[in-house]
CSV table of C-alpha atoms in Angstrom, one decimal:
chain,number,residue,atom,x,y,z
A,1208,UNK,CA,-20.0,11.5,24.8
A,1209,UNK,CA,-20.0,9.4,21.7
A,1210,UNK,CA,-20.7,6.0,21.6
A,1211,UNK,CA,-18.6,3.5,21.4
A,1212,UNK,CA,-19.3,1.2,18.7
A,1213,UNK,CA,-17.4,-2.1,18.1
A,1214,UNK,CA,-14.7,-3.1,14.6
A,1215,UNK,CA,-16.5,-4.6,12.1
A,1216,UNK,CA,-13.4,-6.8,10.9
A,1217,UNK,CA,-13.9,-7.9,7.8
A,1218,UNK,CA,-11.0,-7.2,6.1
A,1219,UNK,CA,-8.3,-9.1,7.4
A,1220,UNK,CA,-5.3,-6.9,5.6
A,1221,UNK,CA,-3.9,-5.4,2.4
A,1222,UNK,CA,-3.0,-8.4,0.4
A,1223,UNK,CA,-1.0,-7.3,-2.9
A,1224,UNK,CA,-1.2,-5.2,-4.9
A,1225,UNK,CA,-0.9,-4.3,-9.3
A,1226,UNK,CA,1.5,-1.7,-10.7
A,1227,UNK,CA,1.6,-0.3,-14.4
A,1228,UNK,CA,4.9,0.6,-15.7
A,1229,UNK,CA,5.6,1.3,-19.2
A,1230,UNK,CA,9.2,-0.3,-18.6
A,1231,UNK,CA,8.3,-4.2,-17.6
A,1232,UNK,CA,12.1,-5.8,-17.5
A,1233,UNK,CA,13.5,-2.2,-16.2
A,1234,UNK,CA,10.6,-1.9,-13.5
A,1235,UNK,CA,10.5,-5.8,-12.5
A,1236,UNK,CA,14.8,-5.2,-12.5
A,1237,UNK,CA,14.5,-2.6,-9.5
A,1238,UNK,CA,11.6,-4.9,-7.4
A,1239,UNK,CA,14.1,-7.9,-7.8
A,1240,UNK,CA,17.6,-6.7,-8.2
A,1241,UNK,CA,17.2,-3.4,-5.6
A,1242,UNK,CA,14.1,-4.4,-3.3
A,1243,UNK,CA,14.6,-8.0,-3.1
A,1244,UNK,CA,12.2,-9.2,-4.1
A,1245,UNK,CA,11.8,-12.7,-5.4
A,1246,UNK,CA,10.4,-13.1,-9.6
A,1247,UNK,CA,7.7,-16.0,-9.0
A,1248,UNK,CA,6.0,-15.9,-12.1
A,1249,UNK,CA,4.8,-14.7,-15.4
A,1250,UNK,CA,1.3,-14.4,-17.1
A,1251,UNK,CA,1.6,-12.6,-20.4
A,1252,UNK,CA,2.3,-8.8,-19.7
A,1253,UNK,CA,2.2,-9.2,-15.9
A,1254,UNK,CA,5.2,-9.9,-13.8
A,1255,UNK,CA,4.6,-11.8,-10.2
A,1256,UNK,CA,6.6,-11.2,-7.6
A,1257,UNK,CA,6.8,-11.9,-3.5
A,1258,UNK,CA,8.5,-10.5,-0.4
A,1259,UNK,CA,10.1,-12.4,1.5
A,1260,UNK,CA,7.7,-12.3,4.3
A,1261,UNK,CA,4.8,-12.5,2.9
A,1262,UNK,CA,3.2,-15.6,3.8
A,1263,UNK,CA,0.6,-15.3,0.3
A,1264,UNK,CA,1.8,-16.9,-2.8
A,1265,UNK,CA,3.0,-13.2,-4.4
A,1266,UNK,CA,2.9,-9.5,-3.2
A,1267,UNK,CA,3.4,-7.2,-6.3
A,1268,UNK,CA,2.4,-8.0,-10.1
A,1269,UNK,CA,3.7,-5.6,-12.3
A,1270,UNK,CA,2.1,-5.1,-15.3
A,1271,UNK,CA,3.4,-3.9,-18.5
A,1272,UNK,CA,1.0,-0.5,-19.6
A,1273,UNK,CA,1.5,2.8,-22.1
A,1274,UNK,CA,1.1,4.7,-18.9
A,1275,UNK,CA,2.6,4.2,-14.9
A,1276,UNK,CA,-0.3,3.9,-12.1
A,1277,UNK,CA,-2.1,1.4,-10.0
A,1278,UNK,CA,-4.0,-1.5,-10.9
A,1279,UNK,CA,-6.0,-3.2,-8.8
A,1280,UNK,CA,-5.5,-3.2,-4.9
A,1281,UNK,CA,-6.3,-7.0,-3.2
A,1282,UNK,CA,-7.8,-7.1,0.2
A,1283,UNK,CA,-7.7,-10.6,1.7
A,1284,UNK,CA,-11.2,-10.6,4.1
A,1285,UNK,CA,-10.9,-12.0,7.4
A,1286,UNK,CA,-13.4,-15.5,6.7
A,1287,UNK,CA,-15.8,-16.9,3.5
A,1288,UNK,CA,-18.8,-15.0,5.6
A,1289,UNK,CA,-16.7,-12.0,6.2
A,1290,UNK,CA,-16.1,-11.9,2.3
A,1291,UNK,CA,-19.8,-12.1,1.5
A,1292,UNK,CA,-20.7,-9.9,4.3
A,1293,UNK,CA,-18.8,-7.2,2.4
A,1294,UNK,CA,-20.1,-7.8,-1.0
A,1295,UNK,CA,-23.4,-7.6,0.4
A,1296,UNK,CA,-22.8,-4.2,1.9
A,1297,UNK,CA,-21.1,-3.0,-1.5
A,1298,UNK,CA,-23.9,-4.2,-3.6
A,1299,UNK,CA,-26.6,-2.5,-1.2
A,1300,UNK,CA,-24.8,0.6,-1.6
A,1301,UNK,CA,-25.3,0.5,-5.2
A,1302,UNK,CA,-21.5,-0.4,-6.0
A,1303,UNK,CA,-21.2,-2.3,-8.7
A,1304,UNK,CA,-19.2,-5.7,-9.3
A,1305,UNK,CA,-18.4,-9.0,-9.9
A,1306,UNK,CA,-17.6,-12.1,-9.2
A,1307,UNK,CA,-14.2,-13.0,-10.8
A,1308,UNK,CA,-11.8,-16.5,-10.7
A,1309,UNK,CA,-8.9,-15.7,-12.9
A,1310,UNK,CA,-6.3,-14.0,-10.4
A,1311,UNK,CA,-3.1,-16.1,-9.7
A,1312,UNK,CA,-3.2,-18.1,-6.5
A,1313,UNK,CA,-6.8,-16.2,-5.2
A,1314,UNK,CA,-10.3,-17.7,-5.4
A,1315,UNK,CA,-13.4,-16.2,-5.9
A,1316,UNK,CA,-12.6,-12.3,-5.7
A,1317,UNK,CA,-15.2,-9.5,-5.9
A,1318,UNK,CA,-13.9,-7.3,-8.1
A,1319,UNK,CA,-14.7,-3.1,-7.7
A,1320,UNK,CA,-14.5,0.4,-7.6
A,1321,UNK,CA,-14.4,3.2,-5.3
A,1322,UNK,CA,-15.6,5.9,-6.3
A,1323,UNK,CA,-12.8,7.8,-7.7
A,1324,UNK,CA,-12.1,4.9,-9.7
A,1325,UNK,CA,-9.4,2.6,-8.3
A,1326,UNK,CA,-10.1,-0.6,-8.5
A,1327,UNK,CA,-9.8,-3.4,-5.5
A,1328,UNK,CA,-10.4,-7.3,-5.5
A,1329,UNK,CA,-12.1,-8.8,-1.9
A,1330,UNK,CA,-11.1,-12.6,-1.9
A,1331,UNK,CA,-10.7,-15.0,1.0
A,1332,UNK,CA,-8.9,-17.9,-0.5
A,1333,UNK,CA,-5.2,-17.6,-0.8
A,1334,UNK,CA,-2.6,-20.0,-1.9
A,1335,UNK,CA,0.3,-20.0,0.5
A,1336,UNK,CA,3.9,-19.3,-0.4
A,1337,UNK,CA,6.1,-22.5,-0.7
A,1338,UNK,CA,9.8,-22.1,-1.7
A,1339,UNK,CA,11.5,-24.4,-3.7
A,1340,UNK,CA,13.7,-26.9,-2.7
A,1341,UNK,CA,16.7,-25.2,-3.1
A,1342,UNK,CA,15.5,-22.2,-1.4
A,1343,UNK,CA,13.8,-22.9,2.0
A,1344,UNK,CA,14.5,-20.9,4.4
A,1345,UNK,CA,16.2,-21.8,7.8
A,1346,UNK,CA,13.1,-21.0,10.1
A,1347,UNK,CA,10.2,-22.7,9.5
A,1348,UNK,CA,7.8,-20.1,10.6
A,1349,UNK,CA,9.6,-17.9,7.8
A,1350,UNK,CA,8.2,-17.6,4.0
A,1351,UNK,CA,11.2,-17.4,2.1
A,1352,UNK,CA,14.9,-17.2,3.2
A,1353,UNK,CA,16.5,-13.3,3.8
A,1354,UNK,CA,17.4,-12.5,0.6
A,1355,UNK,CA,20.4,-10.3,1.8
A,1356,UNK,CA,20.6,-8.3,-1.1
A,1357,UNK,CA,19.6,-4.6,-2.2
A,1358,UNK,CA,16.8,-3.0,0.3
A,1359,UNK,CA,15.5,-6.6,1.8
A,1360,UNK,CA,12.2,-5.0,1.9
A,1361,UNK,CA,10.0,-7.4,4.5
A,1362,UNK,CA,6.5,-6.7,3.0
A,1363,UNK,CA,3.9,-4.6,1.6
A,1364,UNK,CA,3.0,-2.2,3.8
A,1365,UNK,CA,0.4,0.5,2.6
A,1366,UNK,CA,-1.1,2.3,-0.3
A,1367,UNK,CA,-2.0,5.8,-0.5
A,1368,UNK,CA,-3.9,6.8,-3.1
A,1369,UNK,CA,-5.1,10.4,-5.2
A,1370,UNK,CA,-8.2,11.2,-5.6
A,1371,UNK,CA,-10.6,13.8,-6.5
A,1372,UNK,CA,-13.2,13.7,-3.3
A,1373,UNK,CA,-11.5,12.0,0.1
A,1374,UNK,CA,-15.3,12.6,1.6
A,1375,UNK,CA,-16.5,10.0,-1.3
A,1376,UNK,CA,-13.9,7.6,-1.0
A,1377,UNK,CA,-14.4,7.8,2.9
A,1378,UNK,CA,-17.9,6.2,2.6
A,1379,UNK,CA,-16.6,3.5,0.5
A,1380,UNK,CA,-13.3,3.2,2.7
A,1381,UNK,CA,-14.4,3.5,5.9
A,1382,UNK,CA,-18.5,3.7,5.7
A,1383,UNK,CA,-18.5,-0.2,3.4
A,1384,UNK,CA,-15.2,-1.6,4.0
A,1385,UNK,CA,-15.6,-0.7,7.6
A,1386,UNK,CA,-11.8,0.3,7.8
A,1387,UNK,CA,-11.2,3.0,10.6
A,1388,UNK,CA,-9.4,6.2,10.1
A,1389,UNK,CA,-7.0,6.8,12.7
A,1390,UNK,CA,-5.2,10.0,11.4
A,1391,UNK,CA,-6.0,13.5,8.8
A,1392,UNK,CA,-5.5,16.1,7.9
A,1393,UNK,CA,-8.2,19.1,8.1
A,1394,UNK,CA,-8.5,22.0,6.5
A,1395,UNK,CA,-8.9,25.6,7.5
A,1396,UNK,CA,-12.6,25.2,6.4
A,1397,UNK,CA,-12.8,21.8,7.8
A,1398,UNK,CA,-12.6,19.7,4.5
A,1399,UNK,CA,-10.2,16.6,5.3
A,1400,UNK,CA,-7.2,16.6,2.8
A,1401,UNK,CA,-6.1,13.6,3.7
A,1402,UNK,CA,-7.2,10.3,5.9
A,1403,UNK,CA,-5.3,7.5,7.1
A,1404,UNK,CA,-7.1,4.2,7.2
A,1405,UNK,CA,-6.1,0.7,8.9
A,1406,UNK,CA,-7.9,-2.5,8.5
A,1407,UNK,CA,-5.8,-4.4,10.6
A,1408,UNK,CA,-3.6,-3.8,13.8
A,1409,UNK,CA,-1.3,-0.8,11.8
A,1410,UNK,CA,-1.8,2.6,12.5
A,1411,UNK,CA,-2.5,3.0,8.7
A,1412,UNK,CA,-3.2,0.6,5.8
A,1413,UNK,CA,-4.6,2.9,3.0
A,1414,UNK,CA,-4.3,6.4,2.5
A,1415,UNK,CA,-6.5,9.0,-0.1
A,1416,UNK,CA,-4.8,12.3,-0.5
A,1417,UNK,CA,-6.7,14.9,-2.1
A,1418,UNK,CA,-5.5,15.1,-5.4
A,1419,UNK,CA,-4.3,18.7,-6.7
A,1420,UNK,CA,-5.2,18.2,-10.6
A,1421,UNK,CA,-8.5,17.2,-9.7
A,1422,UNK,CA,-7.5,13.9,-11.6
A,1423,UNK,CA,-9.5,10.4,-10.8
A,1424,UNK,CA,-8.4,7.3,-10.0
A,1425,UNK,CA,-4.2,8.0,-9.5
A,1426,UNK,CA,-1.5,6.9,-7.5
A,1427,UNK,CA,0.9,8.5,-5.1
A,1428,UNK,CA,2.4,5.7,-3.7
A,1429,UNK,CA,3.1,2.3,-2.5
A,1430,UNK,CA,5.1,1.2,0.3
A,1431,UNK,CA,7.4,-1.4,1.5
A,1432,UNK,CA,8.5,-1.8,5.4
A,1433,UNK,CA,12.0,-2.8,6.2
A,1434,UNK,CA,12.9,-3.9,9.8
A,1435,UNK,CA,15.3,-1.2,10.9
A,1436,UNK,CA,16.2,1.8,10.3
A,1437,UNK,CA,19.4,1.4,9.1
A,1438,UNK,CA,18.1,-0.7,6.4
A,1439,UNK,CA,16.8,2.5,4.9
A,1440,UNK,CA,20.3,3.7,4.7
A,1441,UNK,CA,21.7,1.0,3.3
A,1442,UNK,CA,19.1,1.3,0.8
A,1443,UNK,CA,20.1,4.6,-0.6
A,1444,UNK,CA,23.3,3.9,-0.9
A,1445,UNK,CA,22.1,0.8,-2.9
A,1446,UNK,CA,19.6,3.5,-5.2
A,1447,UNK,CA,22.4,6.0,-5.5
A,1448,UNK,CA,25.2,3.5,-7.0
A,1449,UNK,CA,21.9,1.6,-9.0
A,1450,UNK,CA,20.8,5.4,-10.6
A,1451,UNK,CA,17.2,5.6,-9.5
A,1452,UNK,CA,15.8,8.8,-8.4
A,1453,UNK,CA,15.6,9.7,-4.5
A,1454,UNK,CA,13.0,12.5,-4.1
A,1455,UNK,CA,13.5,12.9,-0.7
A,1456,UNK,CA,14.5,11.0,3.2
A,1457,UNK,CA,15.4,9.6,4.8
A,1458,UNK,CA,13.2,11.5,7.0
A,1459,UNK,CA,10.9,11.1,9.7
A,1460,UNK,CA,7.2,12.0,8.7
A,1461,UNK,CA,5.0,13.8,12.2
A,1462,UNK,CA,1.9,12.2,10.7
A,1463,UNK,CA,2.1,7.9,11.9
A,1464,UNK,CA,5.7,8.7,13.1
A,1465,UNK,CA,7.2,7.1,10.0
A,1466,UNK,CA,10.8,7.1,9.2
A,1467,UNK,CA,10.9,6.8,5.1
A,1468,UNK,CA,12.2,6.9,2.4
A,1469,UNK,CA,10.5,8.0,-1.0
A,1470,UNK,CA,12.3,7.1,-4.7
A,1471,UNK,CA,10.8,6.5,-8.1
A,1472,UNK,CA,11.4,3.5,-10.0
A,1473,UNK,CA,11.9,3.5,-13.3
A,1474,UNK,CA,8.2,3.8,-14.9
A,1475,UNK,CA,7.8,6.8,-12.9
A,1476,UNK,CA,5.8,5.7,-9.6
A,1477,UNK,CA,6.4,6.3,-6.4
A,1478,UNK,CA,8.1,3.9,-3.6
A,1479,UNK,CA,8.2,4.4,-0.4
A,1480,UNK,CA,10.5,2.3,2.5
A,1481,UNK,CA,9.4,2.3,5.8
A,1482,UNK,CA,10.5,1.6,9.0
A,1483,UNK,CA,9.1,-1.5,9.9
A,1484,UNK,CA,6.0,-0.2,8.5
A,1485,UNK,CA,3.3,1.8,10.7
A,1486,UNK,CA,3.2,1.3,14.8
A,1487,UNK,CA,0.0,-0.9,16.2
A,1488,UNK,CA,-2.6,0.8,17.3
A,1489,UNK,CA,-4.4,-1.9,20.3
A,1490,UNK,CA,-6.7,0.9,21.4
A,1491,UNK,CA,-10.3,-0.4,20.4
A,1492,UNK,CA,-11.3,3.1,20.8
A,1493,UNK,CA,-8.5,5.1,19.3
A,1494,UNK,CA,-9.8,8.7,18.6
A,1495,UNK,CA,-9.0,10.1,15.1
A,1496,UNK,CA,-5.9,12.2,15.1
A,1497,UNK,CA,-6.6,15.3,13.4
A,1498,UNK,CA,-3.4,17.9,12.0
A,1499,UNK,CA,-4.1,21.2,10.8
A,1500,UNK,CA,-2.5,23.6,8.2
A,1501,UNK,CA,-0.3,25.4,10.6
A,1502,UNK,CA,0.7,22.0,12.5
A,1503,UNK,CA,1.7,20.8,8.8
A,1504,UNK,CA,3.8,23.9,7.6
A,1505,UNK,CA,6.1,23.3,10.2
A,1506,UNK,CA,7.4,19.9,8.1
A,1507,UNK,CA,8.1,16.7,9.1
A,1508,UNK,CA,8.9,15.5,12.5
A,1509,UNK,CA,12.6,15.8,11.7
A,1510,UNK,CA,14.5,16.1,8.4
A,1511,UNK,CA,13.9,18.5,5.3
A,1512,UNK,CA,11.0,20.2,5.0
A,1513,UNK,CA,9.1,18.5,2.3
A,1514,UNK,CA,10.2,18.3,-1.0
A,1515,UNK,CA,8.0,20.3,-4.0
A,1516,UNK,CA,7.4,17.6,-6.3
A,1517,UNK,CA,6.0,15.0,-3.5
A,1518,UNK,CA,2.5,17.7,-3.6
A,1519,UNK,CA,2.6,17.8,-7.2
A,1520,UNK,CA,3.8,14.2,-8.6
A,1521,UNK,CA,1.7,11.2,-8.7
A,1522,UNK,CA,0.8,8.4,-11.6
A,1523,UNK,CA,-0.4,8.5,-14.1
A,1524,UNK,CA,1.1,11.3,-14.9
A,1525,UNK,CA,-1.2,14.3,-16.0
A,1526,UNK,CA,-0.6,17.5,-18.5
């Protein structure tokens, strides 16, 4: 019988998170106009922007580049000793970093890599969202007001991420930042193709997908939870009318039981909508969930099977 051993908690949550797009005003149009969200700011190239139920001072910067893909993932620790508890583990480890003050509304953030190449920011202090005059919302215990318009996405939700070794990535995921895996995919010879990781109370947080070009350092996609259902619907009907690309959903997946979603905004990268995001796991103790081959031919839980390009497209895009 294994032992059990307790969380190391030290990441509190996925905090925002930077998206290239080669189309700024076209890409920051769909995040405002289609997902809701609020436009909060501007810092040369980069576009700020915040859901409105994110208590943090922005959720998304988009960030004008020749080429669609991630930037750099934030990940808000859990205290100021939690923080430097982390740093120390990634600098023992031999990860290399620094100490960096520049990012909007964060303080001191250690900035990184994993080791496929994406790159995250550890900070503790945050600057709060405060609406404007004109725009508080009626509940106090409530960031910004429902925007009623397009999706009403609620929040970030998760990232999942391509990359060229999940079992490298796993000791920097799980084996530094001490964030659990609670569900994958294995292999006929055992090799995991896929892990999903939670810091938090989700089921899932961040995900690494093994990456079929063999590419470093790309993006499959981001997601944004809704609080029904029928959100989602609306939501394509909103996409369809607006001209953006549905690839596929709404759809249950089997793997974290999510109903979704997936379209492409107009630099090319993949969004996802969720159903209020993953369930809660409580379970101190939650065994990993491991799905095999044959368990994942048979699809998704309900729905289509699986469209081709969602295997085969991620960003940056690759020859």
């Amino acid at each position: 019988m294994t032992t059990y051993q307790p969380r190391i908690r030290d990441i509190a949550h996925l905090g925002s998170v930077e998206l290239f797009t080669p189309t700024l005003e076209e890409t920051t149009d769909f995040f405002v106009r289609l997902m809701s969200l609020d436009e909060v700011g501007r810092d040369g190239e980069s576009v700020y922007l915040h859901a409105w139920d994110d208590y943090q001072a922005w959720t998304l910067k988009v960030t004008r580049r020749d080429r669609s893909g991630i930037g750099r993932t934030y990940l808000r620790a859990s205290s100021p000793d939690s923080l430097h508890h982390r740093v120390e583990a990634l600098a023992a480890a031999g990860i290399a970093g620094e100490w960096d003050k520049t990012e909007q509304a964060f303080g001191p953030t250690w900035l990184c890599t994993d080791p496929d190449g994406h790159e995250f920011g550890l900070y503790w202090e945050s600057e709060y969202y405060r609406a404007p005059a004109d725009r508080r919302p009626s509940l106090k215990n409530q960031a910004a007001p429902f925007p009623g318009r397009g999706a009403n996405v609620r929040r970030l939700d998760h990232v999942n991420y391509l990359t060229s070794d999940v079992e490298a990535n796993d000791r920097f995921v799980e084996g530094l930042l001490k964030a659990r895996p609670t569900e994958q995919i294995v292999l006929d010879d055992g090799a995991r193709a896929a892990v999903w990781y939670s810091v938090s109370d989700k089921s899932y947080d961040l995900v690494y997908t093994s990456d079929w070009t063999s590419a470093r350092g790309r993006l499959h996609h981001i997601a944004f939870a809704t609080d029904t259902r029928e959100d989602i619907l609306r939501a394509a009907d909103v996409f369809l009318e607006a001209g953006i690309h549905i690839e596929t959903g709404p759809h249950k997946h089997a793997i974290q039981q999510t109903f979704f979603l997936y379209v492409w905004e107009p630099g090319g990268n993949r969004i996802e909508l969720c159903n209020a995001g993953a369930r809660l796991l409580l379970a101190p103790d939650w065994p990993v969930v491991s799905w095999t081959m044959a368990e994942r031919a048979k699809g998704q839980a309900w729905g289509l099977q699986t469209i081709s390009t969602f295997h085969t497209h991620g960003t940056p895009p690759v020859d």
